[in-house]
mmCIF file of C-alpha atoms in Angstrom:
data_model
loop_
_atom_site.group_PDB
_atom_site.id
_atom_site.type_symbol
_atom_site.label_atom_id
_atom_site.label_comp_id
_atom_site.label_asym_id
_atom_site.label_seq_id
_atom_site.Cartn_x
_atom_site.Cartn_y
_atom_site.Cartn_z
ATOM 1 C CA UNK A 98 23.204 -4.237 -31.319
ATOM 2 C CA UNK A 99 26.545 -2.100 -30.734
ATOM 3 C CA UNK A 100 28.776 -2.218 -27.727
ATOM 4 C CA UNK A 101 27.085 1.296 -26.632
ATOM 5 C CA UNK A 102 23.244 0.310 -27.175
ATOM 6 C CA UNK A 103 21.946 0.401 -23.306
ATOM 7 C CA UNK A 104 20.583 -3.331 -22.615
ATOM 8 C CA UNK A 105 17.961 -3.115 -19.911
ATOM 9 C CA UNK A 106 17.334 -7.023 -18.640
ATOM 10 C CA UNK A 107 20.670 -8.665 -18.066
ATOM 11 C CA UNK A 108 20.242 -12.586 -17.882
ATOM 12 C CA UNK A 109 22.647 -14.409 -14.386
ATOM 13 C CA UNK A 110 26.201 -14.049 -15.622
ATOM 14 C CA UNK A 111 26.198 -11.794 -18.328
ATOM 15 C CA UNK A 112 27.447 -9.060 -16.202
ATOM 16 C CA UNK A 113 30.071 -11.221 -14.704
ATOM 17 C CA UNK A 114 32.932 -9.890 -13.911
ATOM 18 C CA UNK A 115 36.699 -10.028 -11.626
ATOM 19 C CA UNK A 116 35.197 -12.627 -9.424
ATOM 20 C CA UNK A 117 31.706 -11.349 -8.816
ATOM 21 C CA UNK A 118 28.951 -12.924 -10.634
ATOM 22 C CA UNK A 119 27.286 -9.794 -11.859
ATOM 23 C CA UNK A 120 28.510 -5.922 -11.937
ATOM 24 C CA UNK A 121 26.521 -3.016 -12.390
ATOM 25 C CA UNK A 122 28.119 0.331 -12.660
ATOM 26 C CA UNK A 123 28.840 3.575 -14.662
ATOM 27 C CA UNK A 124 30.625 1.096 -17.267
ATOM 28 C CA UNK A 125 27.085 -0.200 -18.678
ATOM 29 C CA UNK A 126 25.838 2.436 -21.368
ATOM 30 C CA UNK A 127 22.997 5.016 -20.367
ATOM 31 C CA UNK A 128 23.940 3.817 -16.832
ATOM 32 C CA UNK A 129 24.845 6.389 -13.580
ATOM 33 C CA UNK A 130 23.937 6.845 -10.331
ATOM 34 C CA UNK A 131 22.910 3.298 -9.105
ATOM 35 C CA UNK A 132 25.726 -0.210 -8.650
ATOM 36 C CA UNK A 133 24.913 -3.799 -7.523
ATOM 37 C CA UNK A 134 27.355 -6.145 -7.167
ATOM 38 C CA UNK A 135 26.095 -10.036 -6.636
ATOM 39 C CA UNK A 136 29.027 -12.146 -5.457
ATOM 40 C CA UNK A 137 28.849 -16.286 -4.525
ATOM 41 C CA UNK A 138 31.524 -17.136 -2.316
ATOM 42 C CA UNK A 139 32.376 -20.877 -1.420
ATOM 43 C CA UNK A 140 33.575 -21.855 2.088
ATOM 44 C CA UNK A 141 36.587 -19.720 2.485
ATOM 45 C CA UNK A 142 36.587 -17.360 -0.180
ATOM 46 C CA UNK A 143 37.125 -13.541 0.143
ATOM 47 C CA UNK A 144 36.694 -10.743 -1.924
ATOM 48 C CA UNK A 145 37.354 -7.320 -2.145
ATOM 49 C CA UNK A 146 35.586 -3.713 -1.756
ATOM 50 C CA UNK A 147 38.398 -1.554 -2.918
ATOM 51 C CA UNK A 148 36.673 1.208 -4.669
ATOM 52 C CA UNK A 149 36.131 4.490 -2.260
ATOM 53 C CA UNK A 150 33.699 6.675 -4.429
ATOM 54 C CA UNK A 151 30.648 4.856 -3.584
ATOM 55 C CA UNK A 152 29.019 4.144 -0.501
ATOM 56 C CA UNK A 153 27.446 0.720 0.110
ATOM 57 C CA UNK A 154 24.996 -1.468 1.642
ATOM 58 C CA UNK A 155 25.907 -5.381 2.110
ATOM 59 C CA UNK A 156 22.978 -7.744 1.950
ATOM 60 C CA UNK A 157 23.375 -11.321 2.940
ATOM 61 C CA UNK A 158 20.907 -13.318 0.796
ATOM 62 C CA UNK A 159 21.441 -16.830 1.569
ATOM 63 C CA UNK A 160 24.578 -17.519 3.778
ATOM 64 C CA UNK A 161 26.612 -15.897 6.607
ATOM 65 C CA UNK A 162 29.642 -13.360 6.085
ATOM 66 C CA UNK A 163 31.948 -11.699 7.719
ATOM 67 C CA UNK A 164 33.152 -8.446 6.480
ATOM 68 C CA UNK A 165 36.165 -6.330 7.885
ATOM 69 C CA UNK A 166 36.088 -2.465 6.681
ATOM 70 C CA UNK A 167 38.371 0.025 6.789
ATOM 71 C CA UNK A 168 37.403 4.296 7.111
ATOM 72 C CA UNK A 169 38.504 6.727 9.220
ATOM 73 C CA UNK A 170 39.398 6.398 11.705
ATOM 74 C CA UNK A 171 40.332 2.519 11.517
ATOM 75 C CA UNK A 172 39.101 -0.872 10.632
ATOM 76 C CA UNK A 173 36.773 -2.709 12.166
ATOM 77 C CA UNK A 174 35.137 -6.794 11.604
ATOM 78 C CA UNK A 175 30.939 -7.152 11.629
ATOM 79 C CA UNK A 176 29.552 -10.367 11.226
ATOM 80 C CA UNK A 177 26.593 -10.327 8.931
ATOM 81 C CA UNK A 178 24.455 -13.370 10.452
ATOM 82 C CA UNK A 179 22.384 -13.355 7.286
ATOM 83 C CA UNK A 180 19.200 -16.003 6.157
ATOM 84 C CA UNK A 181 19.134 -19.154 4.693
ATOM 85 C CA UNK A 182 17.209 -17.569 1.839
ATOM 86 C CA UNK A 183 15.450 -14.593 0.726
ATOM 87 C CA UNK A 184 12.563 -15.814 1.180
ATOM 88 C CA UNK A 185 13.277 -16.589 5.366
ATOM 89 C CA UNK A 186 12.581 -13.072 6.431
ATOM 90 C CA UNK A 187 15.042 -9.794 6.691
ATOM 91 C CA UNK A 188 18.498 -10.140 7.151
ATOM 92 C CA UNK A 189 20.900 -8.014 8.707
ATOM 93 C CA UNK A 190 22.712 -5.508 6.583
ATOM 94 C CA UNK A 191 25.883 -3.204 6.433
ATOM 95 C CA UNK A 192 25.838 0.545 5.600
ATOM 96 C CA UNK A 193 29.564 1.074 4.400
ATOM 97 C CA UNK A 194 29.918 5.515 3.422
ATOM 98 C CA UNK A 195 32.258 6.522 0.500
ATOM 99 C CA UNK A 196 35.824 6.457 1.522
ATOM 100 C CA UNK A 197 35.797 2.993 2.795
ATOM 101 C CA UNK A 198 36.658 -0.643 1.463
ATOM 102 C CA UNK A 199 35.962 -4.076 2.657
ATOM 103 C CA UNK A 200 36.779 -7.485 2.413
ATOM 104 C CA UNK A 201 33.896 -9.967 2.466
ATOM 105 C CA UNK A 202 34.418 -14.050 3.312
ATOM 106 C CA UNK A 203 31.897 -16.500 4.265
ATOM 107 C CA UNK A 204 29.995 -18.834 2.352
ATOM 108 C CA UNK A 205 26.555 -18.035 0.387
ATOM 109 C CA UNK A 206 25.087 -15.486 -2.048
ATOM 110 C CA UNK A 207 25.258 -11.666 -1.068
ATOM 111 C CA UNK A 208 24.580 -8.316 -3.212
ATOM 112 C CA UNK A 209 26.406 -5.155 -2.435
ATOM 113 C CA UNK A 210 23.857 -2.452 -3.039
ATOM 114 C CA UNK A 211 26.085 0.898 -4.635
ATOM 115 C CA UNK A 212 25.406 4.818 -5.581
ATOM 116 C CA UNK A 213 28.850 7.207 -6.317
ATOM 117 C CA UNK A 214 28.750 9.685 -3.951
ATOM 118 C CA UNK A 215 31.924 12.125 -1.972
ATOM 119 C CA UNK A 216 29.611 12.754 0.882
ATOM 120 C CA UNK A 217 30.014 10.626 4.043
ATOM 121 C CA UNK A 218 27.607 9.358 6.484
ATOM 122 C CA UNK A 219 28.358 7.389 9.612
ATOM 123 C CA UNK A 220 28.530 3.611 8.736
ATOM 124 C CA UNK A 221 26.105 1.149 10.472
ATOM 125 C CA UNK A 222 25.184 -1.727 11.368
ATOM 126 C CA UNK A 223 20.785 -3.111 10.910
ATOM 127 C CA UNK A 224 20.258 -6.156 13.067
ATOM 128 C CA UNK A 225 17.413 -8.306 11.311
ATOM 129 C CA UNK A 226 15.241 -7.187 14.240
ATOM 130 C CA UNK A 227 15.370 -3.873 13.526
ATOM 131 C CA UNK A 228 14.638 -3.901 10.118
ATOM 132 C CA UNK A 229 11.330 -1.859 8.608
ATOM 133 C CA UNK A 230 8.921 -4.854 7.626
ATOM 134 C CA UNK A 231 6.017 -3.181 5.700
ATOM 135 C CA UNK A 232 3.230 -5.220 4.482
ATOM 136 C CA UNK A 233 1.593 -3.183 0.954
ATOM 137 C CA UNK A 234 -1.183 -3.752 -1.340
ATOM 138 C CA UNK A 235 -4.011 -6.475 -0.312
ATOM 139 C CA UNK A 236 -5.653 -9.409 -1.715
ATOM 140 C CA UNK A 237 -3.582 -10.580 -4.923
ATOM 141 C CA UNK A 238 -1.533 -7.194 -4.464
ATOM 142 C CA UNK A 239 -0.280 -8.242 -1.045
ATOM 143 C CA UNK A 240 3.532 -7.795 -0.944
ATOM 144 C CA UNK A 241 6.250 -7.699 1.695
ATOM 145 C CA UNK A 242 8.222 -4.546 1.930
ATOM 146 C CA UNK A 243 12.115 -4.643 3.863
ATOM 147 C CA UNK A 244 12.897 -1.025 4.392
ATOM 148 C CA UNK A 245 16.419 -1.300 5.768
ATOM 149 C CA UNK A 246 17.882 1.385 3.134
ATOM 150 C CA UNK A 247 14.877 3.803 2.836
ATOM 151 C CA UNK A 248 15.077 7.374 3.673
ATOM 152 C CA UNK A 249 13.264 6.932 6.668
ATOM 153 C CA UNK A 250 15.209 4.229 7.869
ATOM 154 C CA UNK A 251 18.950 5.464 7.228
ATOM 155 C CA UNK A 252 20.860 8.371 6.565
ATOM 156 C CA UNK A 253 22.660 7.616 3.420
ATOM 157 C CA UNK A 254 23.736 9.967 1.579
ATOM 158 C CA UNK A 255 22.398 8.889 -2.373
ATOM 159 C CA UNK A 256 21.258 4.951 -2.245
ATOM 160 C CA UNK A 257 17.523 3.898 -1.188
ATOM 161 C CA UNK A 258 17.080 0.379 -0.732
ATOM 162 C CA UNK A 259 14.251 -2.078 -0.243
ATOM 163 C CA UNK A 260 13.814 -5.438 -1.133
ATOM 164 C CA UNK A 261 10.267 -6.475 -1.652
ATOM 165 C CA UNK A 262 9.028 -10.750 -1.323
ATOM 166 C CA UNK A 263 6.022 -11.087 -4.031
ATOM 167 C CA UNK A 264 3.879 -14.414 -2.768
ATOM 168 C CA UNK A 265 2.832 -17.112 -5.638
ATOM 169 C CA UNK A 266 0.317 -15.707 -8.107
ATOM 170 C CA UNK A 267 0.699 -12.415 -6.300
ATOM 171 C CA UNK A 268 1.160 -9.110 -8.485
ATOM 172 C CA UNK A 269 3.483 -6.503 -7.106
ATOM 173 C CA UNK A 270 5.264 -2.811 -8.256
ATOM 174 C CA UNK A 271 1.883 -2.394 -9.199
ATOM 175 C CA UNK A 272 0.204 0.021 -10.610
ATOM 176 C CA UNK A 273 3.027 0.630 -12.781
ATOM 177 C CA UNK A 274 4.994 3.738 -11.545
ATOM 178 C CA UNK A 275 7.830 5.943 -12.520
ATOM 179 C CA UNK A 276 10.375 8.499 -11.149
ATOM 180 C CA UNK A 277 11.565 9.787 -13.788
ATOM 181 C CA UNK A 278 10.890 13.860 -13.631
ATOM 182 C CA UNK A 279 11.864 16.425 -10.703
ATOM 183 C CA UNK A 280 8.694 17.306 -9.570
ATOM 184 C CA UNK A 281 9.195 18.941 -5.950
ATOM 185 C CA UNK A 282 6.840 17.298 -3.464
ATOM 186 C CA UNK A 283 4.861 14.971 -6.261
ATOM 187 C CA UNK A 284 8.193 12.764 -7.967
ATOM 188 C CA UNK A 285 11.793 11.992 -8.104
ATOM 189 C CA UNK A 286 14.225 11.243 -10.753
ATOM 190 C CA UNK A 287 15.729 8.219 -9.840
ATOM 191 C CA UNK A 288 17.748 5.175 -11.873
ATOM 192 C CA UNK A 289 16.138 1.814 -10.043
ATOM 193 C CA UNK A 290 17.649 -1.851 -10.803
ATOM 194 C CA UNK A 291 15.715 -5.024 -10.067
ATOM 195 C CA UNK A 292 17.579 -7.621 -8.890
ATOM 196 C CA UNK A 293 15.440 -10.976 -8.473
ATOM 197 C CA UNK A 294 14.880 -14.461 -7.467
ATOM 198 C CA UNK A 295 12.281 -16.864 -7.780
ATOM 199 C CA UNK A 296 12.027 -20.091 -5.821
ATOM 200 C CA UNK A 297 9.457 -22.943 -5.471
ATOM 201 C CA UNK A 298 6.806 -21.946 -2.593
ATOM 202 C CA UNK A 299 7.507 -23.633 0.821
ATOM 203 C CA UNK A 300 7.065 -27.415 -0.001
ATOM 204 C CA UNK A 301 6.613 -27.419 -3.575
ATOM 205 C CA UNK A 302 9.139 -28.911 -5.667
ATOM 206 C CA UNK A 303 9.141 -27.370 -8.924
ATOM 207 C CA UNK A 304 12.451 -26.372 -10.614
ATOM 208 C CA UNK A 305 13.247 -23.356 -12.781
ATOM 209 C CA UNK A 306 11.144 -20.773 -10.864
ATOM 210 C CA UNK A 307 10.477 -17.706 -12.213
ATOM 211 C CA UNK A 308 8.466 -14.224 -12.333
ATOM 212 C CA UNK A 309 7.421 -11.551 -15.165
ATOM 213 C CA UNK A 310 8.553 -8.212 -15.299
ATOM 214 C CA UNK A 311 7.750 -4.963 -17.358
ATOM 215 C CA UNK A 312 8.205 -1.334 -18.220
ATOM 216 C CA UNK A 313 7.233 0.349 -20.895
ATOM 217 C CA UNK A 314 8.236 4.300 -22.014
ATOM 218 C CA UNK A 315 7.201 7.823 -20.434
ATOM 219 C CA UNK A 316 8.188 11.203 -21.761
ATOM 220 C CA UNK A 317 11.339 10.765 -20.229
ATOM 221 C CA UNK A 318 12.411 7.745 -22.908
ATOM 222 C CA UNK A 319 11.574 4.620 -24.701
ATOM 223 C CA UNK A 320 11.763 1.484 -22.957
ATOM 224 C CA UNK A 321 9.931 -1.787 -23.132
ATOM 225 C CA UNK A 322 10.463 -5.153 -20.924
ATOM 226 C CA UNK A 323 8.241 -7.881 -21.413
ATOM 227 C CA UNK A 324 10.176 -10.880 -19.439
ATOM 228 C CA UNK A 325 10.459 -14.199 -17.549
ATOM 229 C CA UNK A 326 13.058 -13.585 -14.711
ATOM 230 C CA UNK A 327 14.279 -15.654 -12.370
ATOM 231 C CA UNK A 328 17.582 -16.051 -9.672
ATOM 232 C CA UNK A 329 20.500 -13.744 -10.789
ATOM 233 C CA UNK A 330 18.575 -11.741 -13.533
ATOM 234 C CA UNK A 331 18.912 -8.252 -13.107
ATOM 235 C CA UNK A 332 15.967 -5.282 -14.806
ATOM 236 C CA UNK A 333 17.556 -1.586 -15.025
ATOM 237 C CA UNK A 334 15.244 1.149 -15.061
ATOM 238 C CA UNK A 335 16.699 4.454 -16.342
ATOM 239 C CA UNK A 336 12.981 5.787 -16.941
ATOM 240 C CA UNK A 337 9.917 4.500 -17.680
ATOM 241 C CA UNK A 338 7.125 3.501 -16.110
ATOM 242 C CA UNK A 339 7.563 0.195 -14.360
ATOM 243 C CA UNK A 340 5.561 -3.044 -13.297
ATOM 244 C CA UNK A 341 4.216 -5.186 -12.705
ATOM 245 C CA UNK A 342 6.465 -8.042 -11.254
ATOM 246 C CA UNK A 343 4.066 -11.172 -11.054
ATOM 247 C CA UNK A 344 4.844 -14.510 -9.057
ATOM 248 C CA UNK A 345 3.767 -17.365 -11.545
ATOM 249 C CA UNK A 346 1.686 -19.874 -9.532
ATOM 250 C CA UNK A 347 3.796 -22.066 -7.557
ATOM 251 C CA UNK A 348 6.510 -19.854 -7.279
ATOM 252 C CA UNK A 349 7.339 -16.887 -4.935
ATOM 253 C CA UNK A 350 9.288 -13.697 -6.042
ATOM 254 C CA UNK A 351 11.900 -11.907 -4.946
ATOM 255 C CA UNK A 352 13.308 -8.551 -5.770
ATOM 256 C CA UNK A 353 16.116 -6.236 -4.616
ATOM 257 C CA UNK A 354 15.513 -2.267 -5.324
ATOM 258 C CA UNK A 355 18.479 -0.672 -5.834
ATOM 259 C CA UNK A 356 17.428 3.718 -6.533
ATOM 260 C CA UNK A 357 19.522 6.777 -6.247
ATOM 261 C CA UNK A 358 19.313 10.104 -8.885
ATOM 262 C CA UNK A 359 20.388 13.523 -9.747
ATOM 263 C CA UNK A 360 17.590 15.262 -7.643
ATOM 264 C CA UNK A 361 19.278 17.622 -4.653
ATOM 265 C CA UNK A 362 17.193 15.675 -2.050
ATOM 266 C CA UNK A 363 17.176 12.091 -1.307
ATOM 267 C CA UNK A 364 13.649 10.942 -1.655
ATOM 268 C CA UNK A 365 11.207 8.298 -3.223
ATOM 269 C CA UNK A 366 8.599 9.802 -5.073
ATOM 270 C CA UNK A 367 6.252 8.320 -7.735
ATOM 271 C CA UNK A 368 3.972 8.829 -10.395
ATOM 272 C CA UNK A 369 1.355 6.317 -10.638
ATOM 273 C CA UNK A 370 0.663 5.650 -14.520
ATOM 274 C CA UNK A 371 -2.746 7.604 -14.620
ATOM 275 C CA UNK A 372 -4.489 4.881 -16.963
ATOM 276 C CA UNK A 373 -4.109 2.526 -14.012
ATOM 277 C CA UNK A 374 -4.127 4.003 -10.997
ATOM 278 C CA UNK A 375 -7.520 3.469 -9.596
ATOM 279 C CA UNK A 376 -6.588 0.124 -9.202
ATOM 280 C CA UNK A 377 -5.460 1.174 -5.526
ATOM 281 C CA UNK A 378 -8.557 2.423 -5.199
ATOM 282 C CA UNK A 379 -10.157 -1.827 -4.539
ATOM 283 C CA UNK A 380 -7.834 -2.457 -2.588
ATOM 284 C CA UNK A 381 -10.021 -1.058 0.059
ATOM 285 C CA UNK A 382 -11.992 -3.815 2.090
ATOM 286 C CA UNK A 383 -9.512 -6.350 0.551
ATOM 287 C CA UNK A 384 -8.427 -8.639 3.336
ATOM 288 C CA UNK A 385 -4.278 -8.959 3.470
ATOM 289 C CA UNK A 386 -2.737 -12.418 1.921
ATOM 290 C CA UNK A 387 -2.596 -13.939 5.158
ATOM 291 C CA UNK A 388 0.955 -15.911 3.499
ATOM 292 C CA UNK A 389 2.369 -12.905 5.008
ATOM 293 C CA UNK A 390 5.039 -12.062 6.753
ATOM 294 C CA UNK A 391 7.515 -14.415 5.817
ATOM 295 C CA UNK A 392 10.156 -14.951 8.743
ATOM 296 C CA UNK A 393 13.092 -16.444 9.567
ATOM 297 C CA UNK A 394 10.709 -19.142 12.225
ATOM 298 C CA UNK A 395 8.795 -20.161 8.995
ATOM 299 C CA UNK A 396 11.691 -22.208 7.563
ATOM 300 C CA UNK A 397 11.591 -23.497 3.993
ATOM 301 C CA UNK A 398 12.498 -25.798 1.560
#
């Protein structure tokens, strides 16, 4: 495989890069309107936001950080009280618009959600409380949905983000879906990358955790994903249609969405693949996984 062959499934570190752990960007071939940035700080450390043509969204995902970010028409310092783990409910979150930069310290695990952009939006700050918590699907489809960077939810001006908690054995970006073709009012062309992590449900003790992801091609290109994944592996989607992501038994599964396109208007619009979409259909009757929601009271590990 050359240096420009796009790679799709990018295994925790290989995208390592000036300090952060992984790097997504405009560098990676067949790669351009989504970023992600997944940075592990130790007690102390700092590191820096310096590019200004992106705007942002700072997710805690296990620790506490404080960032200090400068825009018009000065700087300002927002503490980011953050979760012990993804799997202990939302966190809060930063909405940083193109123009600005940041420094980050604390200690823990945070990703730094990206789309290049020259429009501006008002930054802001999403308590935990205040976070969309969606509960989708039912029975073995049962998912929980954090809509803290949906359309809906904030005016950005390219990036959607979610971040979705799969239970164990539970089945989820399912039926596969794409967003791949400008269809006004039916679908959206938008780049999407997974970012996941897989941990032992509450009390178990199991090591090496992990999911499976896929995609497979549409008109719109040839792809095909068949993995494990587990903590720090990251899926890109350029096309495709996508799912499902599937909690092995014993373990739960997380996911970060990270979206934004070419389309005119920011929006999140999907084609179900036809061959499988009456599976929404059952879900009717089905009772909810009553696992959900997780929350920060739960506690874990």
């Amino acid at each position: 495989m050359s240096d420009d062959t796009p790679r799709w499934l990018h295994r925790r570190g290989d995208l390592a890069r000036a300090g952060w752990e992984s790097v997504v960007d405009e560098s990676l071939p067949g790669w351009e309107y989504t970023g992600l940035r997944v940075g592990d700080l130790r007690e102390h450390d700092a590191i820096e936001l310096s590019e200004t043509g992106v705007e942002r969204i700072i997710v805690p995902l296990a620790g506490s950080f404080l960032v200090t970010h400068h825009h018009h028409p000065g700087e300002w310092s927002t503490r980011l009280h953050g979760r012990r783990s993804v799997f202990d409910g939302p966190t809060d979150v930063l909405y940083l618009p193109a123009g600005s930069t940041a420094t980050v310290e604390g200690e823990g695990r945070f990703a730094v959600a990206e789309a290049p952009t020259s429009e501006t939006r008002p930054w802001q700050y999403i308590a935990a409380a205040q976070t969309p918590v969606e509960l989708r699907g039912a029975g073995r489809s049962s998912r929980q949905v954090h809509n803290f960077g949906t359309p809906e939810s904030l005016d950005a001006a390219r990036l959607i983000v979610c971040e979705v908690i799969t239970p164990a054995e539970n089945w989820s970006s399912y039926p596969p879906h794409k967003h791949d073709e400008h269809v006004p009012g039916h679908e959206s062309r938008l780049e999407e990358i997974y970012y996941f992590e897989s941990a032992p449900v509450r009390g178990g003790q199991g090591r090496d955790a992990f999911g499976m992801f896929s995609t497979y091609s549409s008109p719109a290109g040839e792809i095909d994903i068949n993995a494990r994944v587990g903590t720090g592996d990251i899926a890109l989607v350029p096309y495709g249609y996508h799912g499902p992501a599937v909690a092995a038994p014993g373990y739960d599964l997380y996911y970060l969405n990270v979206m934004a396109g070419p389309d005119p208007d920011r929006q999140w619009r999907i084609s179900d693949d036809p061959a499988h979409a009456w599976v929404r259909d059952t879900w009717t009757g089905q009772a909810f996984d009553d696992r959900l929601p997780y929350t920060n009271e739960q506690g874990r590990h």
